[in-house]
Amino acid sequence: MRAYQDLREFLSVLEQEQQLLRITDQVKFEPDLAAAACALARMGENSPAIVFNNIAGCTNAQVAMNVHGSWPNHALALGMSKDTPLRDQFFEFVRRFKQFPGELERVTTAPWQEVVAENNVNLFDLMPLFRLNRGDGGFYIDKACIVSRDPDDWDNDDVENVGCYRLMVKGPNRIGIQTVPQHDISVQLAHAEARGQDLPIAIAVANEPIILLMAATPLLYNQLEYKMAAVMQGKPYRVVKTAKGLDVPYGSEYVLEGRLLARQREVEGPFGEFPGYYSGGHRYPVI
């Protein structure tokens, strides 16, 4: 087992294990980044992650892709040898899964708090945003962890939710989110709307690998993803509270604080899905 402090530490391990490509030649957001990601997917089950640090039109921007995109990377995320067979990864995952729940480690400060933007927030200035596919309806924030709490049971940590939902940037400080009724965040939004309230949320972008895996894992409504991440890494999971009282990962690169607007829906999509088709546009909530 291994507890990675942040994404940067995991990328360093991937590089040491020859599971990371760093591209220093200048590239364009479109079509270069998406084309490179598609090429990696065609390399097979051992494909590396890729990092771009010289993007036309940007200063000091970096984009990492395919971080979880192969079984060697998955094994390293679990703190196992990159050569661990898939069968052994599966049974080790199950063994740890059965140890739920783990514990939280709450700290008061984190590196992502060093730079704060409170007024006139413009995501296009703050983040390297781009379309993943030519037919996407807009720019997407990919592989983020969205944190929310149930307003009907706010102080209950076990029903805090850390989910992975697609996020479409609709304006400088406006984001569309794809939710469906069975998602935990949809249950919480329904509770907030019944109260006539918006639902506070936090979007944690670019995290160490375990919490994203847990955010994408189907868990029960009262199973906290941080406590599952703790047993997966063999150590209490470190979080920091936002001003609104939401726990977010210590090692995030960005944390966006916002509100799911009560009873407001706008068209989100289309988006190119991994099986190779485009999902359509539908009316979904707005952050």
PDB file of N, CA and C in Angstrom, residues 58-99:
ATOM      1  N   CYS A  58      -0.685  29.585 -23.528  1.00  0.00           N
ATOM      2  CA  CYS A  58      -0.723  29.469 -22.064  1.00  0.00           C
ATOM      3  C   CYS A  58       0.640  29.787 -21.463  1.00  0.00           C
ATOM      4  N   THR A  59       0.612  30.227 -20.226  1.00  0.00           N
ATOM      5  CA  THR A  59       1.837  30.443 -19.456  1.00  0.00           C
ATOM      6  C   THR A  59       1.802  29.561 -18.220  1.00  0.00           C
ATOM      7  N   ASN A  60       2.782  28.697 -18.078  1.00  0.00           N
ATOM      8  CA  ASN A  60       2.909  27.823 -16.901  1.00  0.00           C
ATOM      9  C   ASN A  60       1.753  26.833 -16.745  1.00  0.00           C
ATOM     10  N   ALA A  61       1.038  26.541 -17.817  1.00  0.00           N
ATOM     11  CA  ALA A  61      -0.057  25.571 -17.737  1.00  0.00           C
ATOM     12  C   ALA A  61       0.478  24.167 -17.990  1.00  0.00           C
ATOM     13  N   GLN A  62      -0.088  23.197 -17.283  1.00  0.00           N
ATOM     14  CA  GLN A  62       0.234  21.800 -17.506  1.00  0.00           C
ATOM     15  C   GLN A  62      -1.067  20.994 -17.567  1.00  0.00           C
ATOM     16  N   VAL A  63      -1.073  19.984 -18.418  1.00  0.00           N
ATOM     17  CA  VAL A  63      -2.217  19.087 -18.525  1.00  0.00           C
ATOM     18  C   VAL A  63      -1.711  17.658 -18.453  1.00  0.00           C
ATOM     19  N   ALA A  64      -2.285  16.863 -17.548  1.00  0.00           N
ATOM     20  CA  ALA A  64      -1.961  15.436 -17.425  1.00  0.00           C
ATOM     21  C   ALA A  64      -3.150  14.631 -17.910  1.00  0.00           C
ATOM     22  N   MET A  65      -2.880  13.595 -18.706  1.00  0.00           N
ATOM     23  CA  MET A  65      -3.951  12.763 -19.260  1.00  0.00           C
ATOM     24  C   MET A  65      -3.554  11.297 -19.141  1.00  0.00           C
ATOM     25  N   ASN A  66      -4.574  10.433 -19.169  1.00  0.00           N
ATOM     26  CA  ASN A  66      -4.382   8.977 -19.140  1.00  0.00           C
ATOM     27  C   ASN A  66      -3.708   8.499 -17.846  1.00  0.00           C
ATOM     28  N   VAL A  67      -3.922   9.237 -16.773  1.00  0.00           N
ATOM     29  CA  VAL A  67      -3.261   8.911 -15.505  1.00  0.00           C
ATOM     30  C   VAL A  67      -3.681   7.532 -15.002  1.00  0.00           C
ATOM     31  N   HIS A  68      -4.968   7.184 -15.163  1.00  0.00           N
ATOM     32  CA  HIS A  68      -5.477   5.887 -14.719  1.00  0.00           C
ATOM     33  C   HIS A  68      -5.662   4.926 -15.890  1.00  0.00           C
ATOM     34  N   GLY A  69      -5.084   5.253 -17.042  1.00  0.00           N
ATOM     35  CA  GLY A  69      -5.489   4.608 -18.280  1.00  0.00           C
ATOM     36  C   GLY A  69      -4.864   3.276 -18.621  1.00  0.00           C
ATOM     37  N   SER A  70      -4.202   2.626 -17.676  1.00  0.00           N
ATOM     38  CA  SER A  70      -3.638   1.303 -17.962  1.00  0.00           C
ATOM     39  C   SER A  70      -3.557   0.507 -16.663  1.00  0.00           C
ATOM     40  N   TRP A  71      -3.453  -0.805 -16.801  1.00  0.00           N
ATOM     41  CA  TRP A  71      -3.370  -1.654 -15.603  1.00  0.00           C
ATOM     42  C   TRP A  71      -2.065  -1.453 -14.844  1.00  0.00           C
ATOM     43  N   PRO A  72      -0.914  -1.189 -15.486  1.00  0.00           N
ATOM     44  CA  PRO A  72       0.281  -0.846 -14.712  1.00  0.00           C
ATOM     45  C   PRO A  72       0.071   0.416 -13.875  1.00  0.00           C
ATOM     46  N   ASN A  73      -0.560   1.448 -14.441  1.00  0.00           N
ATOM     47  CA  ASN A  73      -0.823   2.667 -13.681  1.00  0.00           C
ATOM     48  C   ASN A  73      -1.779   2.399 -12.527  1.00  0.00           C
ATOM     49  N   HIS A  74      -2.770   1.544 -12.778  1.00  0.00           N
ATOM     50  CA  HIS A  74      -3.728   1.187 -11.731  1.00  0.00           C
ATOM     51  C   HIS A  74      -3.022   0.468 -10.584  1.00  0.00           C
ATOM     52  N   ALA A  75      -2.119  -0.447 -10.919  1.00  0.00           N
ATOM     53  CA  ALA A  75      -1.368  -1.162  -9.886  1.00  0.00           C
ATOM     54  C   ALA A  75      -0.520  -0.194  -9.057  1.00  0.00           C
ATOM     55  N   LEU A  76       0.139   0.745  -9.715  1.00  0.00           N
ATOM     56  CA  LEU A  76       0.961   1.726  -8.999  1.00  0.00           C
ATOM     57  C   LEU A  76       0.092   2.621  -8.119  1.00  0.00           C
ATOM     58  N   ALA A  77      -1.116   2.948  -8.568  1.00  0.00           N
ATOM     59  CA  ALA A  77      -2.028   3.739  -7.742  1.00  0.00           C
ATOM     60  C   ALA A  77      -2.361   3.017  -6.444  1.00  0.00           C
ATOM     61  N   LEU A  78      -2.433   1.683  -6.504  1.00  0.00           N
ATOM     62  CA  LEU A  78      -2.720   0.876  -5.316  1.00  0.00           C
ATOM     63  C   LEU A  78      -1.467   0.570  -4.492  1.00  0.00           C
ATOM     64  N   GLY A  79      -0.315   1.097  -4.937  1.00  0.00           N
ATOM     65  CA  GLY A  79       0.924   0.837  -4.230  1.00  0.00           C
ATOM     66  C   GLY A  79       1.500  -0.536  -4.505  1.00  0.00           C
ATOM     67  N   MET A  80       1.150  -1.125  -5.655  1.00  0.00           N
ATOM     68  CA  MET A  80       1.624  -2.445  -6.036  1.00  0.00           C
ATOM     69  C   MET A  80       2.629  -2.314  -7.181  1.00  0.00           C
ATOM     70  N   SER A  81       3.333  -3.386  -7.490  1.00  0.00           N
ATOM     71  CA  SER A  81       4.257  -3.383  -8.615  1.00  0.00           C
ATOM     72  C   SER A  81       3.485  -3.174  -9.908  1.00  0.00           C
ATOM     73  N   LYS A  82       4.094  -2.432 -10.839  1.00  0.00           N
ATOM     74  CA  LYS A  82       3.403  -2.171 -12.106  1.00  0.00           C
ATOM     75  C   LYS A  82       3.172  -3.447 -12.913  1.00  0.00           C
ATOM     76  N   ASP A  83       3.917  -4.500 -12.601  1.00  0.00           N
ATOM     77  CA  ASP A  83       3.783  -5.768 -13.321  1.00  0.00           C
ATOM     78  C   ASP A  83       2.758  -6.702 -12.678  1.00  0.00           C
ATOM     79  N   THR A  84       2.062  -6.243 -11.652  1.00  0.00           N
ATOM     80  CA  THR A  84       1.082  -7.083 -10.974  1.00  0.00           C
ATOM     81  C   THR A  84      -0.023  -7.491 -11.943  1.00  0.00           C
ATOM     82  N   PRO A  85      -0.286  -8.794 -12.109  1.00  0.00           N
ATOM     83  CA  PRO A  85      -1.347  -9.231 -13.022  1.00  0.00           C
ATOM     84  C   PRO A  85      -2.707  -8.669 -12.601  1.00  0.00           C
ATOM     85  N   LEU A  86      -3.579  -8.483 -13.578  1.00  0.00           N
ATOM     86  CA  LEU A  86      -4.908  -7.934 -13.311  1.00  0.00           C
ATOM     87  C   LEU A  86      -5.656  -8.774 -12.282  1.00  0.00           C
ATOM     88  N   ARG A  87      -5.536 -10.093 -12.370  1.00  0.00           N
ATOM     89  CA  ARG A  87      -6.233 -10.963 -11.419  1.00  0.00           C
ATOM     90  C   ARG A  87      -5.803 -10.652  -9.992  1.00  0.00           C
ATOM     91  N   ASP A  88      -4.495 -10.473  -9.778  1.00  0.00           N
ATOM     92  CA  ASP A  88      -3.997 -10.180  -8.436  1.00  0.00           C
ATOM     93  C   ASP A  88      -4.430  -8.793  -7.979  1.00  0.00           C
ATOM     94  N   GLN A  89      -4.492  -7.830  -8.904  1.00  0.00           N
ATOM     95  CA  GLN A  89      -4.988  -6.499  -8.550  1.00  0.00           C
ATOM     96  C   GLN A  89      -6.442  -6.579  -8.094  1.00  0.00           C
ATOM     97  N   PHE A  90      -7.225  -7.376  -8.805  1.00  0.00           N
ATOM     98  CA  PHE A  90      -8.641  -7.517  -8.467  1.00  0.00           C
ATOM     99  C   PHE A  90      -8.828  -8.058  -7.047  1.00  0.00           C
ATOM    100  N   PHE A  91      -8.144  -9.150  -6.734  1.00  0.00           N
ATOM    101  CA  PHE A  91      -8.338  -9.760  -5.414  1.00  0.00           C
ATOM    102  C   PHE A  91      -7.773  -8.891  -4.296  1.00  0.00           C
ATOM    103  N   GLU A  92      -6.707  -8.145  -4.573  1.00  0.00           N
ATOM    104  CA  GLU A  92      -6.189  -7.231  -3.557  1.00  0.00           C
ATOM    105  C   GLU A  92      -7.164  -6.073  -3.340  1.00  0.00           C
ATOM    106  N   PHE A  93      -7.762  -5.594  -4.420  1.00  0.00           N
ATOM    107  CA  PHE A  93      -8.767  -4.541  -4.298  1.00  0.00           C
ATOM    108  C   PHE A  93      -9.939  -5.024  -3.437  1.00  0.00           C
ATOM    109  N   VAL A  94     -10.389  -6.244  -3.687  1.00  0.00           N
ATOM    110  CA  VAL A  94     -11.503  -6.802  -2.918  1.00  0.00           C
ATOM    111  C   VAL A  94     -11.120  -6.957  -1.452  1.00  0.00           C
ATOM    112  N   ARG A  95      -9.897  -7.403  -1.204  1.00  0.00           N
ATOM    113  CA  ARG A  95      -9.451  -7.586   0.187  1.00  0.00           C
ATOM    114  C   ARG A  95      -9.501  -6.263   0.947  1.00  0.00           C
ATOM    115  N   ARG A  96      -9.017  -5.210   0.321  1.00  0.00           N
ATOM    116  CA  ARG A  96      -9.033  -3.903   0.973  1.00  0.00           C
ATOM    117  C   ARG A  96     -10.457  -3.369   1.101  1.00  0.00           C
ATOM    118  N   PHE A  97     -11.256  -3.586   0.059  1.00  0.00           N
ATOM    119  CA  PHE A  97     -12.635  -3.115   0.058  1.00  0.00           C
ATOM    120  C   PHE A  97     -13.393  -3.637   1.276  1.00  0.00           C
ATOM    121  N   LYS A  98     -13.130  -4.882   1.638  1.00  0.00           N
ATOM    122  CA  LYS A  98     -13.827  -5.507   2.763  1.00  0.00           C
ATOM    123  C   LYS A  98     -13.404  -4.925   4.109  1.00  0.00           C
ATOM    124  N   GLN A  99     -12.321  -4.139   4.137  1.00  0.00           N
ATOM    125  CA  GLN A  99     -11.856  -3.545   5.390  1.00  0.00           C
ATOM    126  C   GLN A  99     -12.548  -2.217   5.702  1.00  0.00           C
TER     127      GLN A  99
END
